Short mmCIF file of C-alpha atoms and ligand atoms in Angstrom, two decimals:
data_model
loop_
_atom_site.label_atom_id
_atom_site.label_comp_id
_atom_site.label_asym_id
_atom_site.label_seq_id
_atom_site.Cartn_x
_atom_site.Cartn_y
_atom_site.Cartn_z
CA MET L 1144 223.12 -8.58 98.76
CA LYS L 1145 220.29 -6.17 97.94
CA LYS L 1146 219.51 -5.27 94.37
CA VAL L 1147 218.56 -1.88 92.96
CA TYR L 1148 216.78 -1.24 89.69
CA PHE L 1149 216.91 2.22 88.06
CA GLU L 1150 214.51 3.67 85.53
CA THR L 1151 215.65 7.04 84.22
CA TYR L 1152 213.63 9.69 82.36
CA GLY L 1153 214.72 13.08 81.02
CA CYS L 1154 218.07 14.46 80.00
CA GLN L 1155 221.65 13.24 80.24
CA MET L 1156 222.02 15.02 83.57
CA ASN L 1157 219.47 12.60 84.99
CA LYS L 1158 221.27 9.66 83.44
CA TYR L 1159 224.46 10.86 85.07
CA ASP L 1160 222.66 11.25 88.40
CA SER L 1161 221.35 7.69 88.26
CA GLU L 1162 224.95 6.55 87.90
CA LEU L 1163 225.92 8.85 90.77
CA VAL L 1164 223.29 7.26 93.02
CA ALA L 1165 224.33 3.81 91.78
CA GLY L 1166 227.82 4.75 93.03
CA ILE L 1167 226.47 5.88 96.43
CA LEU L 1168 224.42 2.68 96.80
CA GLY L 1169 227.34 0.57 95.58
CA GLN L 1170 229.25 1.77 98.66
CA GLU L 1171 226.36 0.38 100.73
CA GLY L 1172 226.66 -3.01 99.09
CA TYR L 1173 223.80 -2.74 96.59
CA LEU L 1174 224.12 -4.50 93.25
CA LEU L 1175 222.57 -3.15 90.05
CA THR L 1176 219.95 -5.22 88.30
CA ASP L 1177 218.18 -4.67 84.99
CA LYS L 1178 215.28 -6.91 86.02
CA VAL L 1179 212.64 -4.98 87.88
CA GLU L 1180 210.98 -8.14 89.28
CA ASP L 1181 214.27 -9.14 90.92
CA SER L 1182 214.86 -5.89 92.75
CA ASP L 1183 214.65 -4.94 96.44
CA LEU L 1184 214.74 -1.24 95.60
CA ILE L 1185 213.25 0.56 92.59
CA LEU L 1186 214.41 4.09 91.85
CA ILE L 1187 212.55 6.17 89.29
CA ASN L 1188 214.59 9.19 88.20
CA THR L 1189 212.10 11.71 86.85
CA CYS L 1190 211.85 14.70 84.51
CA SER L 1191 209.52 17.73 84.70
CA VAL L 1192 210.44 19.51 81.51
CA ARG L 1193 207.13 18.84 79.75
CA GLU L 1194 203.79 17.63 81.09
CA HIS L 1195 204.02 14.45 79.05
CA ALA L 1196 207.23 13.42 80.88
CA GLU L 1197 205.43 13.63 84.23
CA LYS L 1198 202.34 11.75 83.05
CA ARG L 1199 204.50 8.85 81.91
CA VAL L 1200 206.08 8.55 85.34
CA PHE L 1201 202.72 8.46 87.13
CA GLY L 1202 201.55 5.75 84.75
CA ARG L 1203 204.68 3.78 85.41
CA LEU L 1204 204.41 4.16 89.21
CA ASP L 1205 200.86 2.83 89.14
CA ALA L 1206 202.07 -0.22 87.22
CA LEU L 1207 204.94 -0.83 89.66
CA ARG L 1208 202.52 -0.84 92.56
CA GLN L 1209 201.54 -4.36 91.53
CA LEU L 1210 205.07 -5.58 92.31
CA LYS L 1211 204.66 -4.28 95.84
CA LYS L 1212 201.65 -6.53 96.32
CA LYS L 1213 203.86 -9.51 95.51
CA ASN L 1214 206.88 -8.41 97.53
CA GLN L 1215 205.97 -6.72 100.86
CA ASP L 1216 209.56 -5.55 101.43
CA LEU L 1217 210.01 -3.87 98.09
CA VAL L 1218 211.05 -0.20 98.44
CA ILE L 1219 210.12 2.35 95.77
CA GLY L 1220 211.81 5.77 95.56
CA VAL L 1221 211.21 8.75 93.29
CA MET L 1222 214.19 11.00 92.58
CA GLY L 1223 214.97 13.77 90.09
CA CYS L 1224 213.15 16.86 88.93
CA MET L 1225 209.56 15.77 89.68
CA ALA L 1226 210.67 15.03 93.24
CA ALA L 1227 211.83 18.65 93.55
CA ARG L 1228 208.69 20.03 91.93
CA LEU L 1229 205.94 17.95 93.55
CA LYS L 1230 207.59 16.96 96.86
CA ASP L 1231 205.05 15.31 99.26
CA GLY L 1232 202.48 15.64 96.50
CA ILE L 1233 203.87 12.40 95.11
CA THR L 1234 203.44 10.35 98.33
CA GLU L 1235 200.07 11.98 98.99
CA SER L 1236 198.65 10.66 95.75
CA ARG L 1237 200.82 7.50 95.69
CA PRO L 1238 201.33 6.38 99.34
CA PHE L 1239 203.05 3.18 98.17
CA VAL L 1240 206.05 5.33 97.20
CA ASN L 1241 208.49 5.12 100.14
CA PHE L 1242 210.63 8.14 99.48
CA VAL L 1243 210.89 11.25 97.38
CA VAL L 1244 214.33 12.78 97.06
CA SER L 1245 215.32 15.83 95.00
CA PRO L 1246 218.63 16.29 93.13
CA ASP L 1247 220.49 18.03 95.98
CA ASN L 1248 219.77 15.25 98.50
CA TYR L 1249 221.14 12.09 96.95
CA ARG L 1250 223.80 11.64 99.64
CA SER L 1251 220.97 11.05 102.13
CA ILE L 1252 219.48 8.06 100.31
CA PRO L 1253 221.32 5.45 102.47
CA GLN L 1254 219.95 7.06 105.69
CA LEU L 1255 216.46 7.17 104.21
CA LEU L 1256 216.70 3.48 103.38
CA GLN L 1257 217.72 2.73 106.97
CA LYS L 1258 214.72 4.65 108.28
CA ILE L 1259 212.38 2.74 106.00
CA GLU L 1260 213.90 -0.52 107.14
CA GLN L 1261 213.19 0.48 110.75
CA ASP L 1262 209.72 1.89 110.17
CA GLY L 1263 208.52 -0.72 107.69
CA SER L 1264 207.77 -0.63 104.00
CA ASP L 1265 204.52 1.29 104.52
CA SER L 1266 206.47 4.35 105.71
CA HIS L 1267 207.33 7.29 103.49
CA PHE L 1268 209.69 10.26 103.57
CA THR L 1269 210.37 13.35 101.50
CA LEU L 1270 213.65 15.24 101.21
CA ALA L 1271 213.35 18.12 98.79
CA GLU L 1272 215.35 21.09 100.11
CA PHE L 1273 217.77 22.91 97.83
CA ASN L 1274 221.44 22.94 98.72
CA GLU L 1275 223.38 25.33 96.55
CA TYR L 1276 226.70 23.96 97.84
CA GLU L 1277 226.07 20.39 96.78
CA ASP L 1278 227.97 19.44 93.65
CA TYR L 1279 228.89 15.82 94.51
CA GLY L 1280 232.36 17.05 93.60
CA GLU L 1281 234.48 14.24 94.96
CA LEU L 1282 232.11 11.32 94.27
CA PHE L 1283 232.68 8.79 91.51
CA PRO L 1284 229.51 7.54 89.82
CA SER L 1285 229.39 3.96 88.68
CA HIS L 1286 229.33 4.38 84.92
CA THR L 1287 227.73 1.48 83.21
CA ARG L 1288 226.52 2.36 79.79
CA GLY L 1289 228.17 2.17 76.42
CA VAL L 1290 231.44 3.56 75.18
CA ASN L 1291 230.73 7.16 76.16
CA ALA L 1292 230.82 8.34 79.76
CA TRP L 1293 228.98 11.46 80.91
CA VAL L 1294 230.59 13.69 83.47
CA ALA L 1295 228.66 16.50 85.17
CA ILE L 1296 230.80 19.62 85.49
CA MET L 1297 228.10 21.80 87.01
CA ARG L 1298 224.58 21.63 88.39
CA GLY L 1299 221.55 23.91 88.32
CA CYS L 1300 220.79 26.85 86.04
CA ASN L 1301 220.51 30.62 86.48
CA ASN L 1302 219.05 31.52 83.11
CA PHE L 1303 215.31 31.39 83.77
CA CYS L 1304 214.20 31.04 80.19
CA SER L 1305 210.54 31.91 80.63
CA TYR L 1306 209.17 28.49 79.62
CA CYS L 1307 211.60 26.36 81.57
CA ILE L 1308 211.14 24.52 84.87
CA VAL L 1309 214.81 23.51 85.25
CA PRO L 1310 215.98 26.49 87.41
CA TYR L 1311 213.05 25.81 89.78
CA VAL L 1312 213.78 22.13 90.21
CA ARG L 1313 217.57 22.07 89.99
CA GLY L 1314 218.32 25.29 91.84
CA ARG L 1315 221.13 27.80 91.29
CA GLU L 1316 224.08 27.15 89.06
CA ARG L 1317 227.26 25.83 90.68
CA SER L 1318 230.45 24.53 89.10
CA ARG L 1319 232.41 21.52 90.22
CA LYS L 1320 236.13 22.09 90.85
CA LEU L 1321 238.31 21.39 87.82
CA ILE L 1322 240.47 19.03 89.85
CA ASN L 1323 237.44 16.85 90.73
CA VAL L 1324 236.29 16.69 87.11
CA VAL L 1325 239.79 15.77 85.94
CA SER L 1326 240.09 13.01 88.61
CA GLU L 1327 236.82 11.51 87.46
CA VAL L 1328 237.95 11.58 83.83
CA GLU L 1329 241.31 10.00 84.73
CA ARG L 1330 239.50 7.24 86.51
CA LEU L 1331 237.25 6.71 83.48
CA ALA L 1332 240.30 6.55 81.22
CA GLN L 1333 241.71 3.82 83.48
CA GLN L 1334 238.41 1.95 83.05
CA ASN L 1335 239.10 2.17 79.30
CA TYR L 1336 236.52 4.83 78.39
CA LYS L 1337 237.71 6.68 75.31
CA GLU L 1338 234.91 9.22 74.95
CA ILE L 1339 233.71 11.70 77.56
CA THR L 1340 230.77 14.12 77.40
CA LEU L 1341 230.99 17.07 79.79
CA LEU L 1342 227.53 17.97 81.03
CA GLY L 1343 225.79 21.07 82.29
CA GLN L 1344 222.65 23.07 81.48
CA ASN L 1345 224.92 25.80 80.12
CA VAL L 1346 228.52 24.58 80.07
CA ASN L 1347 229.82 27.89 78.75
CA SER L 1348 229.13 29.61 82.02
CA TYR L 1349 231.28 27.05 83.89
CA HIS L 1350 233.67 28.76 86.31
CA ASP L 1351 235.23 27.18 89.36
CA GLY L 1352 236.77 30.41 90.65
CA GLU L 1353 239.97 29.94 88.65
CA ASN L 1354 239.13 28.14 85.42
CA ASP L 1355 236.54 28.71 82.73
CA PHE L 1356 235.05 26.10 80.42
CA ALA L 1357 237.71 26.39 77.73
CA ASP L 1358 240.41 25.81 80.40
CA LEU L 1359 238.53 22.78 81.69
CA ILE L 1360 237.90 21.12 78.35
CA LEU L 1361 241.53 21.55 77.31
CA ARG L 1362 242.66 19.85 80.54
CA VAL L 1363 240.19 16.99 80.06
CA ALA L 1364 241.25 16.50 76.43
CA ASP L 1365 244.84 16.05 77.61
CA VAL L 1366 244.01 13.14 79.93
CA GLU L 1367 245.92 10.11 78.70
CA GLY L 1368 243.71 7.49 77.06
CA ILE L 1369 240.86 9.89 76.25
CA GLU L 1370 240.35 10.09 72.51
CA ARG L 1371 237.26 12.27 72.28
CA VAL L 1372 235.59 14.94 74.36
CA ARG L 1373 232.07 16.24 73.74
CA PHE L 1374 229.99 18.69 75.76
CA ALA L 1375 226.36 19.73 76.17
CA THR L 1376 224.58 22.09 76.35
CA SER L 1377 225.79 25.48 75.08
CA HIS L 1378 223.74 28.64 75.47
CA PRO L 1379 224.12 30.97 72.45
CA LYS L 1380 224.62 34.00 74.67
CA ASP L 1381 227.72 32.45 76.27
CA LEU L 1382 229.54 30.47 73.56
CA SER L 1383 232.95 32.14 73.65
CA ASP L 1384 235.55 32.69 70.93
CA LYS L 1385 238.05 31.03 73.27
CA LEU L 1386 235.96 27.85 73.21
CA ILE L 1387 235.48 27.94 69.44
CA GLU L 1388 239.28 28.27 69.08
CA ALA L 1389 239.81 25.36 71.48
CA ILE L 1390 237.46 23.10 69.50
CA ALA L 1391 239.08 24.12 66.24
CA ALA L 1392 242.63 23.59 67.52
CA HIS L 1393 242.42 20.46 69.65
CA PRO L 1394 242.04 17.21 67.71
CA LYS L 1395 240.41 15.42 70.65
CA ILE L 1396 237.64 17.98 71.19
CA CYS L 1397 234.87 16.85 68.86
CA ASN L 1398 233.61 19.08 66.08
CA HIS L 1399 230.14 18.90 67.59
CA ILE L 1400 228.09 21.66 69.22
CA HIS L 1401 224.60 21.41 70.65
CA LEU L 1402 223.40 25.00 70.52
CA PRO L 1403 219.64 25.34 71.14
CA VAL L 1404 218.12 28.29 69.28
CA GLN L 1405 214.49 27.63 70.44
CA ALA L 1406 212.89 30.04 67.94
CA GLY L 1407 213.67 32.13 64.89
CA SER L 1408 211.63 35.23 65.68
CA ASP L 1409 213.08 38.05 67.79
CA LYS L 1410 209.69 38.68 69.35
CA ILE L 1411 209.46 35.09 70.58
CA LEU L 1412 213.11 34.93 71.65
CA LYS L 1413 212.48 38.01 73.79
CA ALA L 1414 209.33 36.52 75.32
CA MET L 1415 211.34 33.37 76.03
CA ASN L 1416 213.97 35.47 77.86
CA ARG L 1417 216.73 33.91 75.78
CA ARG L 1418 218.78 37.14 75.77
CA TYR L 1419 220.08 36.95 72.19
CA THR L 1420 218.66 37.90 68.80
CA ARG L 1421 218.17 35.93 65.63
CA GLU L 1422 221.01 37.97 64.10
CA HIS L 1423 223.38 37.12 66.98
CA TYR L 1424 222.63 33.43 66.55
CA LEU L 1425 223.12 33.53 62.79
CA ARG L 1426 226.49 35.26 63.15
CA LEU L 1427 227.57 32.83 65.87
CA ALA L 1428 226.69 29.78 63.78
CA GLU L 1429 228.51 31.30 60.81
CA LYS L 1430 231.62 31.98 62.90
CA ALA L 1431 231.68 28.49 64.40
CA ARG L 1432 231.23 26.88 60.97
CA ALA L 1433 234.01 29.02 59.46
CA LYS L 1434 236.49 28.12 62.20
CA ILE L 1435 235.65 24.47 62.89
CA ASP L 1436 236.15 22.06 60.05
CA GLY L 1437 233.25 19.65 59.49
CA LEU L 1438 231.28 21.02 62.44
CA GLY L 1439 228.17 19.06 63.44
CA LEU L 1440 225.74 21.73 64.63
CA TYR L 1441 222.59 20.58 66.45
CA THR L 1442 219.75 22.56 67.99
CA ASP L 1443 216.51 22.47 70.00
CA ILE L 1444 213.31 24.24 68.92
CA ILE L 1445 210.04 24.89 70.73
CA VAL L 1446 206.94 25.38 68.57
CA GLY L 1447 203.69 26.95 69.74
CA PHE L 1448 205.05 29.30 72.40
CA PRO L 1449 202.29 31.75 73.49
CA GLY L 1450 201.98 34.52 70.90
CA GLU L 1451 203.74 32.58 68.10
CA THR L 1452 201.96 33.72 64.93
CA ASP L 1453 202.25 32.18 61.46
CA GLU L 1454 204.91 34.83 60.66
CA ASP L 1455 206.91 34.02 63.79
CA PHE L 1456 206.77 30.34 62.92
CA GLN L 1457 207.86 31.13 59.37
CA ASP L 1458 210.91 32.92 60.86
CA THR L 1459 211.86 29.64 62.55
CA VAL L 1460 211.37 27.70 59.31
CA ASP L 1461 213.56 30.21 57.46
CA LEU L 1462 216.24 30.06 60.15
CA LEU L 1463 216.40 26.29 59.90
CA LYS L 1464 216.75 26.52 56.14
CA GLU L 1465 219.38 29.22 56.37
CA ILE L 1466 221.57 27.52 58.96
CA GLU L 1467 221.09 23.95 57.78
CA PHE L 1468 221.57 22.24 61.13
CA ASP L 1469 222.85 18.69 61.19
CA GLY L 1470 219.93 17.82 63.43
CA ALA L 1471 217.18 19.47 65.45
CA PHE L 1472 215.16 18.28 68.45
CA ILE L 1473 211.74 19.88 68.10
CA PHE L 1474 209.23 20.10 70.95
CA LYS L 1475 205.68 21.35 71.39
CA TYR L 1476 205.47 24.08 74.02
CA SER L 1477 204.17 22.72 77.32
CA PRO L 1478 203.24 25.26 80.02
CA ARG L 1479 204.96 24.54 83.34
CA GLU L 1480 203.29 25.85 86.47
CA GLY L 1481 205.39 28.46 88.27
CA THR L 1482 207.32 29.62 85.21
CA LYS L 1483 206.83 33.12 83.77
CA ALA L 1484 205.45 31.82 80.48
CA ALA L 1485 202.77 29.79 82.26
CA ARG L 1486 201.07 33.10 83.07
CA LEU L 1487 200.76 33.95 79.37
CA GLN L 1488 197.57 33.14 77.55
CA GLU L 1489 198.16 30.21 75.18
CA THR L 1490 197.36 31.30 71.63
CA VAL L 1491 198.39 28.28 69.58
CA SER L 1492 195.95 25.37 69.53
CA GLU L 1493 197.10 21.80 70.10
CA LYS L 1494 196.35 20.99 66.48
CA GLU L 1495 198.42 23.92 65.27
CA LYS L 1496 201.30 22.85 67.54
CA VAL L 1497 201.15 19.34 66.09
CA ASP L 1498 201.08 20.69 62.54
CA ARG L 1499 204.02 23.03 63.16
CA LEU L 1500 206.02 20.25 64.80
CA LYS L 1501 205.34 17.89 61.92
CA TYR L 1502 206.16 20.46 59.27
CA LEU L 1503 209.39 21.53 60.93
CA ASN L 1504 210.50 17.92 61.31
CA GLU L 1505 209.91 17.41 57.59
CA VAL L 1506 211.94 20.50 56.74
CA GLN L 1507 214.78 19.35 59.00
CA ASP L 1508 214.71 15.75 57.73
CA GLU L 1509 215.22 17.02 54.22
CA ILE L 1510 218.13 19.21 55.31
CA SER L 1511 219.75 16.40 57.33
CA LEU L 1512 219.47 14.04 54.39
CA LYS L 1513 220.94 16.58 51.98
CA LYS L 1514 223.85 17.28 54.34
CA ASN L 1515 224.49 13.60 54.98
CA MET L 1516 224.54 12.88 51.23
CA ARG L 1517 227.51 15.24 50.96
CA LEU L 1518 229.49 12.83 53.14
CA VAL L 1519 229.18 9.95 50.66
CA GLY L 1520 232.65 8.99 49.45
CA LYS L 1521 234.37 10.58 52.46
CA ILE L 1522 236.37 8.73 55.09
CA GLU L 1523 235.23 9.27 58.68
CA THR L 1524 236.67 7.98 61.95
CA VAL L 1525 234.04 6.34 64.13
CA LEU L 1526 234.18 5.15 67.70
CA ALA L 1527 232.57 1.73 67.31
CA GLU L 1528 229.85 1.13 69.91
CA GLY L 1529 228.88 -2.47 69.15
CA PRO L 1530 226.20 -4.35 67.16
CA SER L 1531 223.81 -2.06 65.29
CA LYS L 1532 220.27 -1.72 66.65
CA LYS L 1533 218.70 -3.71 63.85
CA ALA L 1534 221.30 -6.34 64.74
CA LYS L 1535 221.79 -8.02 61.40
CA PRO L 1536 224.69 -10.44 61.78
CA ASN L 1537 228.09 -8.74 61.32
CA GLN L 1538 226.51 -5.29 61.36
CA TYR L 1539 227.98 -2.76 63.78
CA MET L 1540 227.54 0.93 64.52
CA GLY L 1541 229.57 3.85 65.71
CA ARG L 1542 229.54 7.64 65.74
CA THR L 1543 231.55 10.13 63.76
CA GLU L 1544 233.26 13.06 65.40
CA ALA L 1545 230.26 15.22 64.37
CA ASN L 1546 228.02 12.70 66.22
CA LYS L 1547 226.45 11.00 63.20
CA ILE L 1548 225.58 7.33 63.38
CA VAL L 1549 227.35 5.06 60.89
CA VAL L 1550 226.36 1.43 60.31
CA PHE L 1551 228.99 -0.86 58.80
CA ASP L 1552 229.85 -4.55 58.36
CA SER L 1553 232.70 -6.20 60.18
CA LYS L 1554 233.72 -9.86 60.17
CA THR L 1555 235.05 -9.59 63.70
CA PRO L 1556 233.10 -8.04 66.58
CA VAL L 1557 234.05 -4.41 67.25
CA SER L 1558 233.37 -2.24 70.27
CA ASN L 1559 235.16 0.73 71.84
CA GLN L 1560 237.62 1.00 68.95
CA MET L 1561 238.42 3.94 66.69
CA LEU L 1562 237.95 2.80 63.09
CA ASP L 1563 238.08 4.46 59.69
CA VAL L 1564 235.03 3.93 57.48
CA ARG L 1565 234.22 5.16 54.00
CA ILE L 1566 230.64 6.47 53.74
CA ILE L 1567 228.83 4.69 50.91
CA ASP L 1568 225.12 5.37 51.49
CA VAL L 1569 222.61 7.36 53.54
CA LYS L 1570 219.13 6.48 54.78
CA GLY L 1571 217.44 9.28 56.71
CA HIS L 1572 219.64 10.17 59.65
CA THR L 1573 221.84 7.06 59.36
CA LEU L 1574 225.02 6.78 57.34
CA PHE L 1575 226.19 3.45 55.93
CA GLY L 1576 229.89 2.79 55.53
CA GLU L 1577 232.54 0.18 54.84
CA LEU L 1578 235.66 -0.36 56.90
CA VAL L 1579 238.64 1.16 55.14
CA GLY L 1580 241.03 -1.62 54.17
CA SER L 1581 238.41 -4.36 54.19
N1 SAH I 2229 219.77 23.61 79.35
C1 SAH I 2229 219.53 23.17 78.08
C2 SAH I 2229 218.33 22.27 77.85
C3 SAH I 2229 217.24 22.21 78.83
S1 SAH I 2229 215.80 21.28 78.51
C4 SAH I 2229 219.43 24.38 77.23
O1 SAH I 2229 219.26 25.46 77.69
O2 SAH I 2229 219.57 24.24 76.06
C5 SAH I 2229 215.95 20.66 76.86
C6 SAH I 2229 215.05 21.30 75.88
O3 SAH I 2229 213.70 21.10 76.22
C7 SAH I 2229 215.20 22.79 75.74
O4 SAH I 2229 216.28 23.16 74.94
C8 SAH I 2229 213.88 23.19 75.14
O5 SAH I 2229 213.92 23.15 73.74
C9 SAH I 2229 212.91 22.13 75.64
N2 SAH I 2229 211.98 22.65 76.65
C10 SAH I 2229 212.29 23.19 77.85
N3 SAH I 2229 211.16 23.58 78.48
C11 SAH I 2229 210.12 23.31 77.66
C12 SAH I 2229 208.70 23.49 77.74
N4 SAH I 2229 208.12 24.07 78.79
N5 SAH I 2229 207.94 23.07 76.67
C13 SAH I 2229 208.52 22.50 75.61
N6 SAH I 2229 209.84 22.31 75.48
C14 SAH I 2229 210.64 22.71 76.49
FE1 SF4 I 2230 216.12 25.88 80.93
FE2 SF4 I 2230 217.10 28.01 79.76
FE3 SF4 I 2230 218.39 26.93 81.85
FE4 SF4 I 2230 218.32 25.66 79.51
S1 SF4 I 2230 219.31 27.65 79.90
S2 SF4 I 2230 217.95 24.77 81.52
S3 SF4 I 2230 216.31 26.18 78.71
S4 SF4 I 2230 216.40 27.93 81.88
FE1 F3S I 2231 214.10 17.01 82.70
FE2 F3S I 2231 215.31 17.75 84.89
FE3 F3S I 2231 216.73 17.22 82.72
S1 F3S I 2231 213.43 18.60 84.11
S2 F3S I 2231 215.34 17.76 81.08
S3 F3S I 2231 215.53 15.79 83.85
S4 F3S I 2231 217.19 18.76 84.26
#
């Protein structure tokens, strides 16, 4: 039996895709291993969203080359968004890489492996065409991680935010048929998964010809055995009232929305081609909060976009303070070749980007802490995941419906169970609780 080792960078879509390819290779008799030295095949699933993500992968590839010196038959493949962006460029600079395969070509990996077996482990191949009809609709990935299973409901993106490489590497948006998504979720429920996260770059534009996203999520939430449904990501221009109503009404749809705002200044939002205004976002957040009890609202921010002045940045700071997000993922702008924004002159120095990032994180940390303190004394239901990261004996962790991490003691091991905990303390982003009844 051959063994495959995966190393996955980037977003949840990539993590899902690694499981998809693990499913395809499983059909070919491959076993998964988490020990790179033991593997016959190494697959690096890559991300192009920021320059840093690509640099890390090249560093990692150069380190893996050593393993090839020890094992002549070892095969190394690069998949994911860098494969789509750089194509042969990867094998030109790293000839020890045997194949490069972009996100629309994963079904061809078994044939590529056969070719390499025939031609020898010095050979290399690239498959990087787009295929707008490929949605892997009927395939079942081999889900392996944790208590939450991700399920892709669509692929690609049509939004072309001016800074973003995703539409160029993942191609046009396409939705998977509702029936295929539901079959996958039913199968996961049979495997005892209780929590599902529906994935897409912009789930609110899901449409399979008959059903929109609200229709889909309601169907998924009704699958027997599923206790919680989450989804990511939502674009503020497309978050519908129908969906807000569905979240508010259905107990199994989590009170949790990831709604990237990116910037607080209308000038910058326009330059980013986000197609909404600060005012629209503020009203949307207000509406969602009013309708959905205990909503956990999370966002993404980019600092240092070309043309971002001190005033524009202050608009973002003010927006964060006004909305009081439960959490924010903040990134330094990184120009990506081929995008519209890459043609703009950069005006914010690296030092200024670092300072803005640091300051905004401080502002958000304070807000998160303040909001989490309000939960002290409340009872929350968590889906227990297992031992807490710090792994003190008897210490376990789980997530609340609003996606906050709670650490609690339990005399018996707990995993994949819904438990009630009373929140008793907060440290930074982590809540501490005690099991109700213990
Ligand atoms: N489709 C999702 C997320 C895509 S990438 C969405 O639209 O929300 C995840 C995050 O990376 C984005 O929300 C954005 O904040 C950040 N990002 C994307 N391109 C970037 C770039 N060129 N530089 C810095 N951050 C970027
Ligand atoms: Fe990128 Fe914008 Fe598409 Fe998100 S919606 S993937 S930020 S282009
Ligand atoms: Fe990165 Fe591709 Fe996701 S560029 S963020 S792995 S869609």
